[in-house]
Amino acid sequence: LAAASVVARAQVPLVLCSGHTRAEIEHLSESLELRHPFICEHGNGLFIPRDYFPFSIANARRIAGYDVVEFGSRYVGVTAALRNTSTQLGIEIRGFSDMPVEEVAAECGLSMLDARLAKLRDYGEVFRVLNGGPTAVDRLTDALASVRLRCTRGHRYHHVSAGIHMNVAVGMLCVLYRRAFGDIRTRAITSPHADLTIRRSVDWLDVLDVSAVASCSRRSVVRYSARVPGVSGRPSISRPPRECSVAAAARPPARRAA
């Protein structure tokens, strides 16, 4: 909360980009008092508060106070494709759609509230493989790719959604900020395990050692910080922006109110 307050005072929009659901990010945004766009479910949805920009947004749907640009397939279609593919391979799976809230909470170490929010999915399914041996996940991942779905593998649970990378939504949002405010500089702050394709759409990329964040030592927290080559012919910034963001941030001119 303190870091978000620093960012707000600096008039830097803080854009949360995550594999979490819209409901989870909304809950976090409320606690951080953020009123900015966010990107959910590994880049499948870009949610922009209605009237945030002084122009209409092409290909956006109006949903519950947002202009929403969707890059991925809807949840029902993804879960159906996952189920059909796993059945064809003889691989048994169990996804969040099969699990009651209590099971999600127990399996993932979540509170009941957080488990409910995690189940409110719009684009991708979280699942685990129950049989098929050590090659089951590999075979399922390859088969899903053949129907244009991308499987992001975890330790026990995996995530499947349309083959979208985070940089697509980040890139579009940067275009919207530039259209509204002219020249801006962008910085992404992420972990080594996140979708690092985001580097294609920002000026600066910080990769953090999340396990060391609690130490509050920049030397131990920042795995590396790199200036990203200019995007679309724009020169890269010559020095880092202020060290105050915790996700992906885009900084418009000072005339933008926080």
Short mmCIF file of C-alpha atoms in Angstrom, two decimals:
data_model
loop_
_atom_site.label_atom_id
_atom_site.label_comp_id
_atom_site.label_asym_id
_atom_site.label_seq_id
_atom_site.Cartn_x
_atom_site.Cartn_y
_atom_site.Cartn_z
CA LEU A 1 0.00 0.00 0.00
CA ALA A 2 2.86 2.38 0.81
CA ALA A 3 4.52 1.75 -2.56
CA ALA A 4 1.21 2.31 -4.38
CA SER A 5 0.81 5.62 -2.53
CA VAL A 6 4.27 6.73 -3.67
CA VAL A 7 3.38 5.85 -7.26
CA ALA A 8 0.10 7.76 -7.01
CA ARG A 9 1.81 10.88 -5.64
CA ALA A 10 4.24 10.73 -8.57
CA GLN A 11 1.23 10.64 -10.94
CA VAL A 12 2.35 7.31 -12.35
CA PRO A 13 -0.53 5.00 -13.30
CA LEU A 14 0.14 1.60 -11.78
CA VAL A 15 -1.14 -1.15 -14.08
CA LEU A 16 -1.52 -4.60 -12.53
CA CYS A 17 -0.76 -7.44 -14.95
CA SER A 18 -1.32 -10.94 -13.66
CA GLY A 19 -2.42 -14.49 -14.25
CA HIS A 20 -5.08 -13.95 -11.58
CA THR A 21 -8.75 -13.44 -12.36
CA ARG A 22 -10.53 -10.16 -12.86
CA ALA A 23 -12.25 -10.64 -9.49
CA GLU A 24 -8.94 -11.21 -7.70
CA ILE A 25 -7.33 -8.14 -9.27
CA GLU A 26 -10.38 -5.98 -8.52
CA HIS A 27 -10.13 -7.04 -4.87
CA LEU A 28 -6.43 -6.13 -4.77
CA SER A 29 -7.03 -2.85 -6.62
CA GLU A 30 -9.60 -1.82 -4.04
CA SER A 31 -7.18 -2.49 -1.21
CA LEU A 32 -4.48 -0.45 -2.99
CA GLU A 33 -6.96 2.29 -3.95
CA LEU A 34 -6.08 1.90 -7.63
CA ARG A 35 -8.37 3.26 -10.35
CA HIS A 36 -6.37 2.30 -13.40
CA PRO A 37 -6.61 -0.33 -16.14
CA PHE A 38 -5.47 -3.87 -15.39
CA ILE A 39 -4.66 -7.02 -17.36
CA CYS A 40 -5.88 -10.36 -16.08
CA GLU A 41 -5.48 -14.09 -16.76
CA HIS A 42 -2.09 -14.01 -18.47
CA GLY A 43 -3.00 -11.23 -20.90
CA ASN A 44 -6.34 -12.58 -22.07
CA GLY A 45 -8.34 -9.55 -20.90
CA LEU A 46 -7.59 -5.81 -20.71
CA PHE A 47 -10.02 -4.01 -18.38
CA ILE A 48 -10.17 -0.22 -18.65
CA PRO A 49 -12.41 1.80 -16.32
CA ARG A 50 -15.17 3.40 -18.37
CA ASP A 51 -14.31 6.93 -19.58
CA TYR A 52 -10.71 6.53 -18.37
CA PHE A 53 -9.46 7.69 -21.78
CA PRO A 54 -10.99 10.69 -23.60
CA PHE A 55 -11.92 8.59 -26.63
CA SER A 56 -13.74 5.39 -27.45
CA ILE A 57 -11.73 2.16 -27.61
CA ALA A 58 -12.06 0.03 -30.72
CA ASN A 59 -13.22 -3.57 -30.31
CA ALA A 60 -14.05 -3.06 -26.63
CA ARG A 61 -17.07 -4.53 -24.88
CA ARG A 62 -18.78 -2.66 -22.07
CA ILE A 63 -18.91 -4.86 -18.99
CA ALA A 64 -19.80 -3.70 -15.47
CA GLY A 65 -18.16 -0.28 -15.61
CA TYR A 66 -15.28 -1.28 -17.89
CA ASP A 67 -14.34 -1.09 -21.52
CA VAL A 68 -12.94 -4.59 -22.02
CA VAL A 69 -10.67 -5.71 -24.84
CA GLU A 70 -10.57 -9.50 -24.98
CA PHE A 71 -7.64 -11.26 -26.61
CA GLY A 72 -8.47 -14.81 -25.58
CA SER A 73 -11.31 -17.27 -25.92
CA ARG A 74 -14.08 -17.36 -23.36
CA TYR A 75 -13.93 -19.70 -20.38
CA VAL A 76 -16.69 -22.06 -21.49
CA GLY A 77 -14.98 -22.75 -24.82
CA VAL A 78 -11.56 -23.25 -23.23
CA THR A 79 -12.82 -25.69 -20.61
CA ALA A 80 -14.75 -27.64 -23.26
CA ALA A 81 -11.65 -27.91 -25.46
CA LEU A 82 -9.54 -28.97 -22.47
CA ARG A 83 -12.06 -31.63 -21.51
CA ASN A 84 -12.39 -32.97 -25.05
CA THR A 85 -8.62 -33.08 -25.59
CA SER A 86 -7.88 -34.83 -22.31
CA THR A 87 -10.64 -37.37 -22.95
CA GLN A 88 -9.24 -38.18 -26.40
CA LEU A 89 -5.82 -38.81 -24.83
CA GLY A 90 -7.21 -40.88 -21.97
CA ILE A 91 -5.85 -38.39 -19.45
CA GLU A 92 -8.01 -37.65 -16.43
CA ILE A 93 -7.96 -34.07 -15.18
CA ARG A 94 -9.62 -32.07 -12.45
CA GLY A 95 -10.09 -28.34 -12.96
CA PHE A 96 -11.35 -25.45 -10.88
CA SER A 97 -14.70 -25.82 -12.68
CA ASP A 98 -14.99 -29.32 -11.15
CA MET A 99 -14.00 -28.24 -7.65
CA PRO A 100 -16.17 -26.66 -4.95
CA VAL A 101 -14.86 -23.55 -3.21
CA GLU A 102 -13.86 -25.57 -0.15
CA GLU A 103 -11.66 -27.87 -2.22
CA VAL A 104 -9.94 -24.98 -4.01
CA ALA A 105 -9.27 -23.32 -0.66
CA ALA A 106 -7.81 -26.51 0.85
CA GLU A 107 -5.79 -27.49 -2.22
CA CYS A 108 -4.29 -24.06 -2.83
CA GLY A 109 -3.98 -22.79 0.74
CA LEU A 110 -6.44 -19.94 0.16
CA SER A 111 -9.07 -18.33 2.32
CA MET A 112 -12.66 -19.03 1.37
CA LEU A 113 -12.95 -15.52 -0.09
CA ASP A 114 -9.79 -15.87 -2.17
CA ALA A 115 -10.91 -19.30 -3.38
CA ARG A 116 -14.24 -17.86 -4.54
CA LEU A 117 -12.46 -15.08 -6.39
CA ALA A 118 -10.05 -17.56 -8.01
CA LYS A 119 -12.97 -19.61 -9.35
CA LEU A 120 -14.57 -16.58 -11.05
CA ARG A 121 -12.73 -17.19 -14.31
CA ASP A 122 -13.37 -15.47 -17.65
CA TYR A 123 -10.79 -16.95 -20.02
CA GLY A 124 -8.60 -19.79 -18.78
CA GLU A 125 -8.88 -22.92 -16.67
CA VAL A 126 -6.62 -24.09 -13.85
CA PHE A 127 -6.33 -27.86 -13.64
CA ARG A 128 -4.21 -30.79 -12.48
CA VAL A 129 -3.52 -34.12 -14.16
CA LEU A 130 -4.65 -37.20 -12.25
CA ASN A 131 -3.19 -40.03 -14.34
CA GLY A 132 -1.19 -40.80 -17.47
CA GLY A 133 2.31 -41.07 -16.06
CA PRO A 134 5.22 -38.61 -16.28
CA THR A 135 4.57 -37.77 -19.94
CA ALA A 136 0.90 -36.89 -19.50
CA VAL A 137 1.40 -33.15 -19.16
CA ASP A 138 3.73 -33.05 -22.17
CA ARG A 139 1.25 -34.96 -24.33
CA LEU A 140 -1.64 -32.81 -23.18
CA THR A 141 0.31 -29.59 -23.74
CA ASP A 142 1.17 -30.61 -27.31
CA ALA A 143 -2.41 -31.62 -28.06
CA LEU A 144 -3.77 -28.35 -26.68
CA ALA A 145 -1.31 -26.40 -28.82
CA SER A 146 -2.76 -28.12 -31.88
CA VAL A 147 -6.13 -26.51 -31.09
CA ARG A 148 -4.46 -23.13 -30.43
CA LEU A 149 -4.50 -23.26 -26.66
CA ARG A 150 -1.43 -22.59 -24.54
CA CYS A 151 -0.70 -24.56 -21.38
CA THR A 152 1.37 -22.79 -18.71
CA ARG A 153 2.80 -25.47 -16.46
CA GLY A 154 3.03 -25.23 -12.70
CA HIS A 155 4.25 -27.54 -9.95
CA ARG A 156 0.89 -29.24 -9.37
CA TYR A 157 -1.63 -27.11 -11.19
CA HIS A 158 -1.45 -25.89 -14.77
CA HIS A 159 -3.23 -23.12 -16.65
CA VAL A 160 -4.70 -23.32 -20.13
CA SER A 161 -6.02 -20.44 -22.23
CA ALA A 162 -5.74 -19.00 -25.72
CA GLY A 163 -2.17 -18.72 -26.99
CA ILE A 164 -1.83 -15.09 -25.96
CA HIS A 165 1.23 -13.49 -24.41
CA MET A 166 1.10 -10.63 -21.92
CA ASN A 167 2.94 -8.23 -24.23
CA VAL A 168 -0.04 -8.05 -26.62
CA ALA A 169 -2.32 -6.46 -24.02
CA VAL A 170 0.52 -4.37 -22.55
CA GLY A 171 1.42 -3.10 -26.01
CA MET A 172 -2.15 -2.05 -26.76
CA LEU A 173 -2.48 -0.26 -23.43
CA CYS A 174 0.77 1.63 -24.08
CA VAL A 175 -0.64 2.73 -27.46
CA LEU A 176 -3.76 4.04 -25.72
CA TYR A 177 -1.70 5.96 -23.16
CA ARG A 178 0.39 7.53 -25.93
CA ARG A 179 -2.70 8.48 -27.88
CA ALA A 180 -4.11 10.19 -24.79
CA PHE A 181 -0.95 11.79 -23.37
CA GLY A 182 1.72 11.85 -26.06
CA ASP A 183 5.24 10.72 -25.21
CA ILE A 184 5.44 8.42 -22.18
CA ARG A 185 8.01 6.12 -20.63
CA THR A 186 7.06 2.67 -19.41
CA ARG A 187 8.59 0.31 -16.88
CA ALA A 188 7.64 -3.27 -16.08
CA ILE A 189 8.52 -4.90 -12.78
CA THR A 190 8.09 -8.64 -12.73
CA SER A 191 9.43 -11.95 -11.47
CA PRO A 192 11.75 -14.41 -13.28
CA HIS A 193 8.84 -16.85 -13.67
CA ALA A 194 6.42 -14.38 -15.28
CA ASP A 195 5.73 -13.90 -18.97
CA LEU A 196 8.85 -11.95 -19.97
CA THR A 197 7.49 -11.21 -23.46
CA ILE A 198 6.30 -8.02 -21.76
CA ARG A 199 9.80 -6.66 -22.46
CA ARG A 200 8.78 -6.14 -26.09
CA SER A 201 6.32 -3.42 -25.11
CA VAL A 202 8.12 -1.40 -22.41
CA ASP A 203 11.14 0.87 -22.09
CA TRP A 204 12.56 -0.65 -18.90
CA LEU A 205 12.26 -4.11 -17.38
CA ASP A 206 13.08 -5.00 -13.76
CA VAL A 207 13.12 -8.69 -12.88
CA LEU A 208 12.78 -9.23 -9.14
CA ASP A 209 13.82 -12.11 -6.93
CA VAL A 210 10.42 -12.39 -5.27
CA SER A 211 11.79 -14.55 -2.44
CA ALA A 212 13.98 -11.63 -1.37
CA VAL A 213 11.36 -8.87 -1.54
CA ALA A 214 10.76 -8.99 2.21
CA SER A 215 14.37 -7.99 2.83
CA CYS A 216 13.73 -4.59 1.20
CA SER A 217 17.27 -4.62 -0.12
CA ARG A 218 17.49 -3.46 -3.74
CA ARG A 219 20.71 -5.40 -4.19
CA SER A 220 19.08 -8.67 -3.16
CA VAL A 221 15.64 -8.00 -4.70
CA VAL A 222 16.50 -6.89 -8.21
CA ARG A 223 17.68 -9.89 -10.24
CA TYR A 224 18.49 -7.59 -13.13
CA SER A 225 17.36 -4.29 -14.59
CA ALA A 226 17.69 -3.64 -18.27
CA ARG A 227 16.90 -0.93 -20.75
CA VAL A 228 14.81 -2.40 -23.52
CA PRO A 229 15.57 -1.40 -27.14
CA GLY A 230 13.25 1.25 -28.59
CA VAL A 231 9.81 0.10 -29.68
CA SER A 232 8.37 1.12 -33.06
CA GLY A 233 11.27 3.44 -33.74
CA ARG A 234 11.07 5.26 -30.39
CA PRO A 235 14.40 5.76 -28.61
CA SER A 236 14.82 4.08 -25.24
CA ILE A 237 15.10 6.25 -22.17
CA SER A 238 18.65 7.04 -21.14
CA ARG A 239 18.15 6.47 -17.42
CA PRO A 240 15.69 4.51 -15.23
CA PRO A 241 12.45 6.15 -14.10
CA ARG A 242 11.83 6.50 -10.39
CA GLU A 243 12.10 3.27 -8.45
CA CYS A 244 8.57 3.20 -7.10
CA SER A 245 6.47 0.70 -9.02
CA VAL A 246 5.56 -2.86 -8.11
CA ALA A 247 3.98 -4.12 -11.33
CA ALA A 248 3.91 -2.57 -14.78
CA ALA A 249 3.68 1.21 -14.91
CA ALA A 250 3.23 3.77 -17.66
CA ARG A 251 4.03 7.40 -16.95
CA PRO A 252 2.15 10.10 -18.89
CA PRO A 253 2.98 13.81 -18.75
CA ALA A 254 2.46 15.54 -15.41
CA ARG A 255 -0.84 17.09 -16.52
CA ARG A 256 -2.51 13.73 -15.89
CA ALA A 257 -4.28 13.79 -12.52
CA ALA A 258 -3.58 10.87 -10.22
#
